[in-house]
PDB file of C-alpha atoms in Angstrom:
ATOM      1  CA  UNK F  24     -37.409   4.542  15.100  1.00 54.00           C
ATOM      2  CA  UNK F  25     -35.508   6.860  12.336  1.00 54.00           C
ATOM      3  CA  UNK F  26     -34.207   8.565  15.141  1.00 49.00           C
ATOM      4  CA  UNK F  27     -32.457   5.005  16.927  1.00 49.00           C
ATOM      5  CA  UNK F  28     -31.350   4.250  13.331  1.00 42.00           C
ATOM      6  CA  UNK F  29     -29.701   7.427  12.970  1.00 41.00           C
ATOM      7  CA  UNK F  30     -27.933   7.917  16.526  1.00 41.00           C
ATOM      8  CA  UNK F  31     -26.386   3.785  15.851  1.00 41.00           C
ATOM      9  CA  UNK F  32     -25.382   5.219  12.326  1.00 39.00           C
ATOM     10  CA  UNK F  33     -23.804   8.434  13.387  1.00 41.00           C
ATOM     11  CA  UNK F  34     -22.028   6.435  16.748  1.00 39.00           C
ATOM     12  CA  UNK F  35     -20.330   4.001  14.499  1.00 40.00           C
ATOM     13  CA  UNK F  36     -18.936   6.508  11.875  1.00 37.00           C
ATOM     14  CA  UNK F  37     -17.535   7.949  14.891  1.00 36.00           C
ATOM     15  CA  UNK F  38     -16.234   4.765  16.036  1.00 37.00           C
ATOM     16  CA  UNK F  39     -15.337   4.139  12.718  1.00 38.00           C
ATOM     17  CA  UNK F  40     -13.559   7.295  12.632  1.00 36.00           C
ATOM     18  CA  UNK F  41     -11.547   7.344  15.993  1.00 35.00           C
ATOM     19  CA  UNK F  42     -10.365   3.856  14.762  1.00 38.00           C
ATOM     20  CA  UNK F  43      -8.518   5.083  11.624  1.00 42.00           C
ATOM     21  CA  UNK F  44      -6.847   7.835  13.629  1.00 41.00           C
ATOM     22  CA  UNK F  45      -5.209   5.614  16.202  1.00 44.00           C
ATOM     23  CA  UNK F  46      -3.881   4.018  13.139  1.00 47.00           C
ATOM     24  CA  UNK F  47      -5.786   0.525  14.452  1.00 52.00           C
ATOM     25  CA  UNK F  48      -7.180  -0.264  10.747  1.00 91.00           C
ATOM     26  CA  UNK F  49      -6.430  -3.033   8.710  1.00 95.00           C
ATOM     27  CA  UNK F  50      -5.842  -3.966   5.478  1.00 96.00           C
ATOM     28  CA  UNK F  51      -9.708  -4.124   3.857  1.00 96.00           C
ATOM     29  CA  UNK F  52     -10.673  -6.834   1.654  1.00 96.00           C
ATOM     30  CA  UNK F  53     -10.776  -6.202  -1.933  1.00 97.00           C
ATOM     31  CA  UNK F  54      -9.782  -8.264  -5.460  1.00 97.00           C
ATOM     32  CA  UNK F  55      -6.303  -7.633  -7.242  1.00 97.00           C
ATOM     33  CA  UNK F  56      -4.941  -9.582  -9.461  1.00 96.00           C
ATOM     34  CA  UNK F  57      -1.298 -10.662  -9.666  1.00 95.00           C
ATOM     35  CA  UNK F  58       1.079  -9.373 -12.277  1.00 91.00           C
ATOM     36  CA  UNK F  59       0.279 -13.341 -14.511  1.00 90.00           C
ATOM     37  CA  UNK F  60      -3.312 -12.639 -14.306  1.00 92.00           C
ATOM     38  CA  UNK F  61      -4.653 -14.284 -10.867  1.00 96.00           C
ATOM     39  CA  UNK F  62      -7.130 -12.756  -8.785  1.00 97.00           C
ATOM     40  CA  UNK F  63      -5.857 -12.070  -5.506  1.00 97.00           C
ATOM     41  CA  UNK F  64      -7.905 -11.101  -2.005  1.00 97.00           C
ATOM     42  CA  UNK F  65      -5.668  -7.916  -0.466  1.00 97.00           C
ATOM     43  CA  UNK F  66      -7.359  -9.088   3.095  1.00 95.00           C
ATOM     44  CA  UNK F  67      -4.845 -12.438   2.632  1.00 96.00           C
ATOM     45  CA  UNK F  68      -1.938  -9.665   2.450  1.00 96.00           C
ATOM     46  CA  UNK F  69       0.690 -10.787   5.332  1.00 94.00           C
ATOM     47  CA  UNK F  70       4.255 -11.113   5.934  1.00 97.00           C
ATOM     48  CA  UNK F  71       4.270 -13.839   8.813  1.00 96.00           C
ATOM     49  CA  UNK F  72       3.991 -11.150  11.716  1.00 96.00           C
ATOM     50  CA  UNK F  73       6.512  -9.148  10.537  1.00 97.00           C
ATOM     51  CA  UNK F  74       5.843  -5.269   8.560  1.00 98.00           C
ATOM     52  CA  UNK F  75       4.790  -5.039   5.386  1.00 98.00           C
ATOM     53  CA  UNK F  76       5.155  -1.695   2.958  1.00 98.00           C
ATOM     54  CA  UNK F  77       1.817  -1.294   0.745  1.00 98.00           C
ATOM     55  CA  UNK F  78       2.811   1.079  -2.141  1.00 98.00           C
ATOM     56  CA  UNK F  79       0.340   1.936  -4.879  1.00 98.00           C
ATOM     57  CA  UNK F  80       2.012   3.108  -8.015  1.00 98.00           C
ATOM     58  CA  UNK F  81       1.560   3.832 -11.918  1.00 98.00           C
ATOM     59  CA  UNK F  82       3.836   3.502 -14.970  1.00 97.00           C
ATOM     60  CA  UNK F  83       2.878   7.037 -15.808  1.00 97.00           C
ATOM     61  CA  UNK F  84       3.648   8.261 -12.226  1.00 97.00           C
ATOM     62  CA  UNK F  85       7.299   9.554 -12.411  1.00 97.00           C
ATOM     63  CA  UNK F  86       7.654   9.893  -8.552  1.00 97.00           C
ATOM     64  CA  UNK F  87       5.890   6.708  -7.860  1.00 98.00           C
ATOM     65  CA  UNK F  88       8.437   4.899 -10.049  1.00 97.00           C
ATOM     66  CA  UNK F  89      11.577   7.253  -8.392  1.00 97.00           C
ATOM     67  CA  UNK F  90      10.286   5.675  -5.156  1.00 97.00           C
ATOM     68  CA  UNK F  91       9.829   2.119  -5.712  1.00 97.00           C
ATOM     69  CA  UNK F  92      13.080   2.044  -7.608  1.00 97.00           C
ATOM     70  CA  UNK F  93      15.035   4.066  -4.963  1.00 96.00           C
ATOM     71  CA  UNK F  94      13.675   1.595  -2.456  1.00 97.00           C
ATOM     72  CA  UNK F  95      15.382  -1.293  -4.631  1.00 97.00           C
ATOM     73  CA  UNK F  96      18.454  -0.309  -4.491  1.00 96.00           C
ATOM     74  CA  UNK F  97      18.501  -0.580  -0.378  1.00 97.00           C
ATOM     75  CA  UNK F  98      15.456  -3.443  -0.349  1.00 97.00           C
ATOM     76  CA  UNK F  99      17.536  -6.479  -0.012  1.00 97.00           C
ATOM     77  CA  UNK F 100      19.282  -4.566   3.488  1.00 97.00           C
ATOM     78  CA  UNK F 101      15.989  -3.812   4.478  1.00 98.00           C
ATOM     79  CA  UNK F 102      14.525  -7.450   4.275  1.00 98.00           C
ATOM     80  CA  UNK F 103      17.811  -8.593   5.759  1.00 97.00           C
ATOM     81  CA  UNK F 104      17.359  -6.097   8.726  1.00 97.00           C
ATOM     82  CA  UNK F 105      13.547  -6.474   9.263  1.00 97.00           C
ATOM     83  CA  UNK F 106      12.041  -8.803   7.309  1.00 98.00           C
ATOM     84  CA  UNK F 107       9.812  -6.087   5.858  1.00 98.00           C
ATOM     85  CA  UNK F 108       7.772  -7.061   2.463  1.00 98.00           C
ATOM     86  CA  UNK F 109       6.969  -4.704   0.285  1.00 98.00           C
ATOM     87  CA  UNK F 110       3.676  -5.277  -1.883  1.00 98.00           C
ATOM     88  CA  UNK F 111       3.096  -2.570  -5.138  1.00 98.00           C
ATOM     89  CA  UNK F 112      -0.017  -2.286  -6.351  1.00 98.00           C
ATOM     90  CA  UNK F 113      -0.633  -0.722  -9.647  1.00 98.00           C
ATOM     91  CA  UNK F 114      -3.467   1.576 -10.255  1.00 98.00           C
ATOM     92  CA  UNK F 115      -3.190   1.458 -14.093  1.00 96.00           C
ATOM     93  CA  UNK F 116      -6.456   1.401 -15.560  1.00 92.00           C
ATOM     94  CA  UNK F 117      -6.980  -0.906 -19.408  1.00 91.00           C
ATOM     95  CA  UNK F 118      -4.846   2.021 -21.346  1.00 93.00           C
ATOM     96  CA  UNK F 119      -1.688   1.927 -19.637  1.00 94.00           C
ATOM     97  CA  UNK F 120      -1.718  -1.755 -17.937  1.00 93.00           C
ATOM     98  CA  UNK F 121      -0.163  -3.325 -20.740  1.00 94.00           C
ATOM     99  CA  UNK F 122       3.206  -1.428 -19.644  1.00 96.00           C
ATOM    100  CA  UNK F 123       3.421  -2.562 -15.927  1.00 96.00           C
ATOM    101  CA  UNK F 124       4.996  -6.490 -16.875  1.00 95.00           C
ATOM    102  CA  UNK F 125       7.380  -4.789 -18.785  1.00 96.00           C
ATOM    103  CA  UNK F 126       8.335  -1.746 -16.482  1.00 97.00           C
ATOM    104  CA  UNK F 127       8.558  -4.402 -13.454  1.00 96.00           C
ATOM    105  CA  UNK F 128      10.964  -6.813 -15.455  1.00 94.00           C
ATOM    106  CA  UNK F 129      12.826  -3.897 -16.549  1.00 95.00           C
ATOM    107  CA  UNK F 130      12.857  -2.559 -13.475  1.00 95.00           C
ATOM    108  CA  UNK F 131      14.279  -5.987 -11.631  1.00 86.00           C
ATOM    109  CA  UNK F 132      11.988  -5.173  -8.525  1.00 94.00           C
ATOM    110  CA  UNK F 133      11.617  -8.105  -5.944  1.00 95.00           C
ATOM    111  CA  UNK F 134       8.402  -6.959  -4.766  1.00 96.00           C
ATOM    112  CA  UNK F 135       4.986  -8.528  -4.808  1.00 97.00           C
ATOM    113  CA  UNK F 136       3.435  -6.467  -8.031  1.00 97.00           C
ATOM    114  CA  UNK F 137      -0.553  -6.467  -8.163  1.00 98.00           C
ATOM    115  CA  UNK F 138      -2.767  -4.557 -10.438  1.00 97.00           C
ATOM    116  CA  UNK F 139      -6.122  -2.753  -9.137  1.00 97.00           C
ATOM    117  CA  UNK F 140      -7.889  -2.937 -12.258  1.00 93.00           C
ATOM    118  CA  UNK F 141     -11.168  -1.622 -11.294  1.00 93.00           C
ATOM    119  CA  UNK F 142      -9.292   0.639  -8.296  1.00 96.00           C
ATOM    120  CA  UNK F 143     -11.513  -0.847  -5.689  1.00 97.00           C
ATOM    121  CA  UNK F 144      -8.482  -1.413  -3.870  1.00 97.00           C
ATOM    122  CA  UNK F 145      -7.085   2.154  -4.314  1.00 97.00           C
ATOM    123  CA  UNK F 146     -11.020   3.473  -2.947  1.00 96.00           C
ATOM    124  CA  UNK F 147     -10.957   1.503  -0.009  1.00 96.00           C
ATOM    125  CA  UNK F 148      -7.574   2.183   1.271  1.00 97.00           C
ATOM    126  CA  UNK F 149      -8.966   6.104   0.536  1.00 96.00           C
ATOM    127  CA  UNK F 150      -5.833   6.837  -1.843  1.00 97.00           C
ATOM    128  CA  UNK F 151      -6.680   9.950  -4.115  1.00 96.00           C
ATOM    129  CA  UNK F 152      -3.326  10.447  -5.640  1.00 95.00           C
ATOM    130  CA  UNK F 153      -0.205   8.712  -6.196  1.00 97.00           C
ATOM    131  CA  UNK F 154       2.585   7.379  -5.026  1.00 98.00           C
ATOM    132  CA  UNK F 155       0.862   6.641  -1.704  1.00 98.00           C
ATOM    133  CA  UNK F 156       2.834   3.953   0.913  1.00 98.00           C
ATOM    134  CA  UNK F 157       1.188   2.283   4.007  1.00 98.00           C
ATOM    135  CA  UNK F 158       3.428   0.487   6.043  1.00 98.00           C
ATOM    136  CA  UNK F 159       1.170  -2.154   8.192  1.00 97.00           C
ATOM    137  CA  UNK F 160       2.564  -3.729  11.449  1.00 96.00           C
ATOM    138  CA  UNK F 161       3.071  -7.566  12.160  1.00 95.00           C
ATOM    139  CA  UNK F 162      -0.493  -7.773  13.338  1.00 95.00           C
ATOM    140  CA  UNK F 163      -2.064  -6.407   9.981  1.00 95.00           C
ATOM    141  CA  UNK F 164      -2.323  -2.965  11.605  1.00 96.00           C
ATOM    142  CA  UNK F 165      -1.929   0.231   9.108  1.00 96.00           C
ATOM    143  CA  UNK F 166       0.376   2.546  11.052  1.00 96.00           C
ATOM    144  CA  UNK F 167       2.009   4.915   8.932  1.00 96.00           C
ATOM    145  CA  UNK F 168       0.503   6.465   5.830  1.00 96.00           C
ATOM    146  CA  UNK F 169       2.375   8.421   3.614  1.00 95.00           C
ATOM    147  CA  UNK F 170       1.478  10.458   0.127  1.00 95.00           C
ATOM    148  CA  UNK F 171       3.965  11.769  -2.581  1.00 95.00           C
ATOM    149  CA  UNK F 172       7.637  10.912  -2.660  1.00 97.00           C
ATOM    150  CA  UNK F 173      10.067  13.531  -2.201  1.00 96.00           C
ATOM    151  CA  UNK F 174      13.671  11.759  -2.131  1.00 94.00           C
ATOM    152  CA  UNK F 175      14.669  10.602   1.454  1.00 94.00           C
ATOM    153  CA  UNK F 176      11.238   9.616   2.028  1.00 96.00           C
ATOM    154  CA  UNK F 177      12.367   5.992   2.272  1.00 96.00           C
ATOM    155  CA  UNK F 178      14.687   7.142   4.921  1.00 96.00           C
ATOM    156  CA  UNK F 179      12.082   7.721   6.990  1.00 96.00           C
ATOM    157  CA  UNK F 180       9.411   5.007   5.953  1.00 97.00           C
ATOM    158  CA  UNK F 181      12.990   2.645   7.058  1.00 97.00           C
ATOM    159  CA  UNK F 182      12.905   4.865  10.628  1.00 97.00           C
ATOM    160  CA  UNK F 183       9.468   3.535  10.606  1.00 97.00           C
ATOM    161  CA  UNK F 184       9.829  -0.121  10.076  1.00 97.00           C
ATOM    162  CA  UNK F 185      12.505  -0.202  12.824  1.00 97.00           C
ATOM    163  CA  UNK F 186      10.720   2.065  15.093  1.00 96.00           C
ATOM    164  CA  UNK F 187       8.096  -0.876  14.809  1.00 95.00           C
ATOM    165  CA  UNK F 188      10.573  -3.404  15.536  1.00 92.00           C
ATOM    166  CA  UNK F 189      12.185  -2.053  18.715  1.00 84.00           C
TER     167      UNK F 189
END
């Protein structure tokens, strides 16, 4: 019997496995709350069919913040173009959450801003370090997954989007 239990378990973490290479996950299920304190589900994430950018982020993270901001200053073209969303989710933990309301305002982003308190979010999307972007197809498929920033990035992660597109 251990020995059924343990060929089923070992066939669907290979399953499990070939899945997330052919890029056919989705966005898992876990609470975030919104940027005035409501919990959110990240499973409800969508953009009506169209791609959505998942970014996770910190105020202390100076490359995160290089990114997200460099992405504002061409994110109104790229809605216009693709009707792309981008969603950023905060990983600051209880000592540095206090500064993400004000670093957004300041900031004058127009994306969706979340906070991962208890980074359950962050664990199941298997982030280790930040800035890390997933751009997720119209279906809710994660397709491209991307870690650090290195300016141009976004030219790319825009390739991307319209590569998904055509």
């Amino acid at each position: 019997m251990k020995y059924y239990l343990l060929l089923i378990l070992s066939f669907a973490s290979i399953v499990s496995s070939v899945s997330a290479q052919d890029g056919n996950t989705t966005v898992p299920s876990a609470t975030v709350k919104s940027i005035d304190g409501k919990s959110f589900d990240t499973a409800d994430f969508n953009n009506d069919g169209k791609p959505m950018i998942i970014n996770f982020w910190a105020t202390w993270c100076a490359p995160c913040k290089k990114e997200l901001n460099n992405i504002a200053e061409v994110y109104d073209d790229w809605v216009e173009e693709t009707g792309v969303k981008l969603v950023a989710i905060s990983i600051d933990d209880a000592r540095s959450q206090s500064r993400v309301l004000p670093y957004v305002n300041g900031s004058s982003w127009e994306y969706e801003v979340y906070i991962d308190e208890n980074q359950d979010f962050k664990r199941a999307m298997g982030v280790n370090n930040v800035p890390h972007t997933f751009l997720v197809d119209g279906s809710g498929n994660i397709v491209y997954s991307h870690n650090n920033y290195a300016p141009g990035d976004e030219d790319e992660l825009f390739e991307k989007i319209i590569g998904l597109l055509n």
